[in-house]
């Protein structure tokens, strides 16, 4: 945050870097575009499945719920749908274990695919020929590798559109050259065979493909990662099955295949129980029928031989009881035999049935014992009739149950119903163009503003009036805002000196100079208005000064000293005071050009006595304004001796009383020692600091050098300020715009 931690200062900070914010916005859009073109589109398809309650078709032909529906049930169904038992056949059917992908460089390959001309240029480079720089295609229809080579990437290199070579990940050549459309089998270093068949290859020579044969577990895990199941609540029987992928039609086919396999697994599980029962009854029916025929024949033979058909009531009762017990015994034995097909003899249920069978055998023995006292004929007849009736009932019951099982298997619809099939999606779910653009721009803008905030908080650059006052310990007289009108001024124009002589026609000269000086060309500019405020403050600024000499200096170049010196001199001269403007920047001074003066003797020459004062002090087209230019000591005269402190002090003592105000424009303090040398003879010195261009250590060093030289710095001016223009000056800005 800025030093003031003020919201307005923070906004000013952002406004000062509005161009950087704009570039950051463009960078965010560019990064979003790169993300969109480099990210494969992901589609998602969905299907709806209803899981029905388990039903029993063997009790009187009606459906009876066997279990209550609860949350664990639907979770178990979702786990079954994602199980390896369901997914493995789908993986094998769609050959999801085999993959072939071209080698690409992230982002760059996608960028060249969008810009084919760039792809053609990059593909010519030797190091880039192994990568795909455009649309390439391969159809790998067969890849059989040894088990230990599963999940291992092999490198297939295109040798044109009709041939290829194959190497392993260690660079060992497996196939030197093979033709497209033919199946090739080679031995691996371990001795196991490797078979590959490529039916289509559309790629330039040298492009490499990564081919691999995944293990069944890895392929199932990859498919399971893209598969998800959802339910609306814990009591819902509906499962929404979703699958993500890059090919809309392919993921729709995969989802429907998964549902089909899941339905088959559920139906097979349901039919296994009925099949086991059907097998038991079909095995028992012929035996029971044979026993029934034998009982009928035995009874018929006994009656014919014994000629006895009567029986008393008590015998009939005992025989009926015996018949009931034997029927129950036979049912228990059938149920026991059915359970022994699914469980061992040590299982609790078969053990319980065996105990019940033993009890029935004991009861049957007791009843038969009571019948033993009857006459032999009666007893034998009753036994034969009872046995016949028992066999008949058992045969009828087994036949009915067998018929029910057969009908149930024919009409079995399973416990799963697919409500909605999966359809190919039309729009991708990712990446989202809107989210990418918003996320990219907001992220880059946030990072840039964070950078600006941290830099402003940690930086020692002087960026406002408060920081300038705090760093310098001096008053800041004025904030001079940036002037767009000053930037629009043309190059300084030199005027014929004869037009500047008294009595000459100076119209053209004044017009030329006004195009170089902002105070003349745009007197309504807000910067000039602030300088008028400084002009009003001069008496207070120079109240304690020893003389009428005012020096402008700065820590670094390009702070705007010459702009302030020249325009302030013009404004003071316009009040009727005689002003002398001295350009003491011997190497780079340009005041003479701005005022339309030719190159001639200047400050070094007049101070050293090499030029007369009347020849050096030149009048300008501005009334009451005179100028001493830099002289001949420009860039081509670096070796010219500069005047000493005493010589310059004597010169000022002689010249300054002839004018109301003498303004000296000096070079930067940290660049040359001129300011420190001349400043001791100036009654007042103002340090000019441009906003955001000077660091606190640099300002402190400049002030320290001036102080050591005996220069008295009165205060500072903040130049190039970005502080918003007050409302009562907005009409100046409107006129400029």
PDB file of C-alpha atoms in Angstrom, residues 570-698:
ATOM      1  CA  UNK A 570       8.637  34.378 -18.222  1.00  0.00           C
ATOM      2  CA  UNK A 571       5.839  34.715 -15.648  1.00  0.00           C
ATOM      3  CA  UNK A 572       7.910  37.014 -13.398  1.00  0.00           C
ATOM      4  CA  UNK A 573       9.026  39.104 -16.382  1.00  0.00           C
ATOM      5  CA  UNK A 574       5.382  39.532 -17.382  1.00  0.00           C
ATOM      6  CA  UNK A 575       4.803  41.346 -14.072  1.00  0.00           C
ATOM      7  CA  UNK A 576       7.276  44.080 -15.133  1.00  0.00           C
ATOM      8  CA  UNK A 577      10.305  42.863 -13.205  1.00  0.00           C
ATOM      9  CA  UNK A 578      13.665  42.500 -14.885  1.00  0.00           C
ATOM     10  CA  UNK A 579      14.672  38.853 -14.839  1.00  0.00           C
ATOM     11  CA  UNK A 580      17.985  37.270 -15.773  1.00  0.00           C
ATOM     12  CA  UNK A 581      17.868  33.561 -16.653  1.00  0.00           C
ATOM     13  CA  UNK A 582      21.264  31.820 -16.445  1.00  0.00           C
ATOM     14  CA  UNK A 583      21.852  28.407 -18.050  1.00  0.00           C
ATOM     15  CA  UNK A 584      24.694  26.861 -16.037  1.00  0.00           C
ATOM     16  CA  UNK A 585      24.363  23.379 -17.582  1.00  0.00           C
ATOM     17  CA  UNK A 586      27.569  23.717 -19.616  1.00  0.00           C
ATOM     18  CA  UNK A 587      27.178  20.359 -21.362  1.00  0.00           C
ATOM     19  CA  UNK A 588      23.453  19.920 -22.134  1.00  0.00           C
ATOM     20  CA  UNK A 589      21.797  23.287 -21.597  1.00  0.00           C
ATOM     21  CA  UNK A 590      19.036  24.092 -24.112  1.00  0.00           C
ATOM     22  CA  UNK A 591      17.529  27.332 -22.767  1.00  0.00           C
ATOM     23  CA  UNK A 592      18.957  29.402 -25.610  1.00  0.00           C
ATOM     24  CA  UNK A 593      17.118  27.239 -28.146  1.00  0.00           C
ATOM     25  CA  UNK A 594      13.807  27.466 -26.296  1.00  0.00           C
ATOM     26  CA  UNK A 595      14.136  31.253 -26.173  1.00  0.00           C
ATOM     27  CA  UNK A 596      15.177  31.456 -29.827  1.00  0.00           C
ATOM     28  CA  UNK A 597      18.773  32.542 -29.113  1.00  0.00           C
ATOM     29  CA  UNK A 598      21.722  31.497 -31.273  1.00  0.00           C
ATOM     30  CA  UNK A 599      24.790  29.714 -29.963  1.00  0.00           C
ATOM     31  CA  UNK A 600      27.256  32.273 -28.689  1.00  0.00           C
ATOM     32  CA  UNK A 601      29.411  33.192 -25.718  1.00  0.00           C
ATOM     33  CA  UNK A 602      27.788  32.181 -22.470  1.00  0.00           C
ATOM     34  CA  UNK A 603      28.361  31.809 -18.770  1.00  0.00           C
ATOM     35  CA  UNK A 604      31.883  30.305 -18.824  1.00  0.00           C
ATOM     36  CA  UNK A 605      33.145  32.940 -21.245  1.00  0.00           C
ATOM     37  CA  UNK A 606      31.709  35.950 -19.453  1.00  0.00           C
ATOM     38  CA  UNK A 607      32.816  34.794 -16.003  1.00  0.00           C
ATOM     39  CA  UNK A 608      36.384  34.148 -17.199  1.00  0.00           C
ATOM     40  CA  UNK A 609      36.452  37.540 -18.936  1.00  0.00           C
ATOM     41  CA  UNK A 610      36.562  36.077 -22.435  1.00  0.00           C
ATOM     42  CA  UNK A 611      33.344  37.841 -23.397  1.00  0.00           C
ATOM     43  CA  UNK A 612      31.842  41.208 -22.669  1.00  0.00           C
ATOM     44  CA  UNK A 613      28.737  41.321 -20.459  1.00  0.00           C
ATOM     45  CA  UNK A 614      26.724  43.223 -23.042  1.00  0.00           C
ATOM     46  CA  UNK A 615      27.530  40.518 -25.594  1.00  0.00           C
ATOM     47  CA  UNK A 616      26.682  37.660 -23.266  1.00  0.00           C
ATOM     48  CA  UNK A 617      23.490  38.894 -21.609  1.00  0.00           C
ATOM     49  CA  UNK A 618      21.028  38.503 -24.463  1.00  0.00           C
ATOM     50  CA  UNK A 619      17.609  40.071 -24.643  1.00  0.00           C
ATOM     51  CA  UNK A 620      14.656  37.840 -25.563  1.00  0.00           C
ATOM     52  CA  UNK A 621      11.356  38.570 -27.297  1.00  0.00           C
ATOM     53  CA  UNK A 622       9.730  38.535 -23.841  1.00  0.00           C
ATOM     54  CA  UNK A 623       9.850  41.986 -22.334  1.00  0.00           C
ATOM     55  CA  UNK A 624      12.091  42.296 -19.263  1.00  0.00           C
ATOM     56  CA  UNK A 625      13.527  38.791 -19.746  1.00  0.00           C
ATOM     57  CA  UNK A 626      17.256  38.370 -20.420  1.00  0.00           C
ATOM     58  CA  UNK A 627      19.274  35.198 -20.731  1.00  0.00           C
ATOM     59  CA  UNK A 628      22.886  34.054 -20.387  1.00  0.00           C
ATOM     60  CA  UNK A 629      23.181  30.833 -22.399  1.00  0.00           C
ATOM     61  CA  UNK A 630      25.488  27.922 -21.664  1.00  0.00           C
ATOM     62  CA  UNK A 631      28.173  29.203 -24.025  1.00  0.00           C
ATOM     63  CA  UNK A 632      30.407  27.259 -26.344  1.00  0.00           C
ATOM     64  CA  UNK A 633      31.203  24.487 -23.888  1.00  0.00           C
ATOM     65  CA  UNK A 634      28.828  21.899 -25.364  1.00  0.00           C
ATOM     66  CA  UNK A 635      29.321  18.228 -26.057  1.00  0.00           C
ATOM     67  CA  UNK A 636      32.230  18.962 -28.403  1.00  0.00           C
ATOM     68  CA  UNK A 637      34.092  21.146 -25.851  1.00  0.00           C
ATOM     69  CA  UNK A 638      34.258  18.957 -22.781  1.00  0.00           C
ATOM     70  CA  UNK A 639      37.771  20.078 -22.021  1.00  0.00           C
ATOM     71  CA  UNK A 640      36.925  23.798 -21.629  1.00  0.00           C
ATOM     72  CA  UNK A 641      37.876  25.114 -18.174  1.00  0.00           C
ATOM     73  CA  UNK A 642      34.906  26.001 -16.015  1.00  0.00           C
ATOM     74  CA  UNK A 643      34.952  29.130 -13.795  1.00  0.00           C
ATOM     75  CA  UNK A 644      35.938  28.794 -10.169  1.00  0.00           C
ATOM     76  CA  UNK A 645      33.724  29.550  -7.175  1.00  0.00           C
ATOM     77  CA  UNK A 646      35.389  32.906  -6.559  1.00  0.00           C
ATOM     78  CA  UNK A 647      35.076  33.935 -10.188  1.00  0.00           C
ATOM     79  CA  UNK A 648      31.384  33.008 -10.282  1.00  0.00           C
ATOM     80  CA  UNK A 649      30.764  34.716  -6.905  1.00  0.00           C
ATOM     81  CA  UNK A 650      32.372  37.948  -8.134  1.00  0.00           C
ATOM     82  CA  UNK A 651      30.329  37.739 -11.341  1.00  0.00           C
ATOM     83  CA  UNK A 652      27.029  37.345  -9.463  1.00  0.00           C
ATOM     84  CA  UNK A 653      27.856  40.183  -7.109  1.00  0.00           C
ATOM     85  CA  UNK A 654      28.335  42.425 -10.120  1.00  0.00           C
ATOM     86  CA  UNK A 655      25.360  41.274 -12.210  1.00  0.00           C
ATOM     87  CA  UNK A 656      22.616  40.419  -9.703  1.00  0.00           C
ATOM     88  CA  UNK A 657      21.974  44.030  -8.496  1.00  0.00           C
ATOM     89  CA  UNK A 658      21.113  45.050 -12.074  1.00  0.00           C
ATOM     90  CA  UNK A 659      18.064  42.752 -12.108  1.00  0.00           C
ATOM     91  CA  UNK A 660      15.060  42.192  -9.880  1.00  0.00           C
ATOM     92  CA  UNK A 661      15.477  38.403 -10.011  1.00  0.00           C
ATOM     93  CA  UNK A 662      18.245  36.096 -11.196  1.00  0.00           C
ATOM     94  CA  UNK A 663      17.257  32.460 -11.890  1.00  0.00           C
ATOM     95  CA  UNK A 664      19.986  29.852 -12.348  1.00  0.00           C
ATOM     96  CA  UNK A 665      19.244  26.539 -14.055  1.00  0.00           C
ATOM     97  CA  UNK A 666      21.894  24.001 -12.935  1.00  0.00           C
ATOM     98  CA  UNK A 667      22.691  20.434 -13.957  1.00  0.00           C
ATOM     99  CA  UNK A 668      21.728  17.516 -11.615  1.00  0.00           C
ATOM    100  CA  UNK A 669      23.520  17.371  -8.292  1.00  0.00           C
ATOM    101  CA  UNK A 670      24.422  13.673  -8.556  1.00  0.00           C
ATOM    102  CA  UNK A 671      25.695  14.016 -12.146  1.00  0.00           C
ATOM    103  CA  UNK A 672      28.144  16.923 -11.864  1.00  0.00           C
ATOM    104  CA  UNK A 673      29.349  19.246  -9.106  1.00  0.00           C
ATOM    105  CA  UNK A 674      28.155  22.472 -10.743  1.00  0.00           C
ATOM    106  CA  UNK A 675      25.105  22.878  -8.506  1.00  0.00           C
ATOM    107  CA  UNK A 676      27.157  22.399  -5.335  1.00  0.00           C
ATOM    108  CA  UNK A 677      29.734  24.881  -6.601  1.00  0.00           C
ATOM    109  CA  UNK A 678      27.343  27.615  -7.737  1.00  0.00           C
ATOM    110  CA  UNK A 679      24.652  27.108  -5.127  1.00  0.00           C
ATOM    111  CA  UNK A 680      26.669  28.659  -2.306  1.00  0.00           C
ATOM    112  CA  UNK A 681      26.377  32.025  -4.095  1.00  0.00           C
ATOM    113  CA  UNK A 682      22.581  31.763  -4.538  1.00  0.00           C
ATOM    114  CA  UNK A 683      20.381  33.246  -1.871  1.00  0.00           C
ATOM    115  CA  UNK A 684      17.703  30.552  -2.355  1.00  0.00           C
ATOM    116  CA  UNK A 685      17.780  27.045  -3.809  1.00  0.00           C
ATOM    117  CA  UNK A 686      14.804  24.913  -4.794  1.00  0.00           C
ATOM    118  CA  UNK A 687      15.137  21.151  -5.286  1.00  0.00           C
ATOM    119  CA  UNK A 688      13.028  19.839  -8.158  1.00  0.00           C
ATOM    120  CA  UNK A 689      11.897  16.209  -7.820  1.00  0.00           C
ATOM    121  CA  UNK A 690       9.870  14.440 -10.474  1.00  0.00           C
ATOM    122  CA  UNK A 691       7.136  12.157  -9.153  1.00  0.00           C
ATOM    123  CA  UNK A 692       8.058   8.458  -9.167  1.00  0.00           C
ATOM    124  CA  UNK A 693      11.575   9.041 -10.555  1.00  0.00           C
ATOM    125  CA  UNK A 694      13.743   9.635  -7.473  1.00  0.00           C
ATOM    126  CA  UNK A 695      14.452   7.310  -4.581  1.00  0.00           C
ATOM    127  CA  UNK A 696      14.831   8.549  -1.049  1.00  0.00           C
ATOM    128  CA  UNK A 697      18.562   7.626  -0.803  1.00  0.00           C
ATOM    129  CA  UNK A 698      19.242   9.567  -4.003  1.00  0.00           C
TER     130      UNK A 698
END
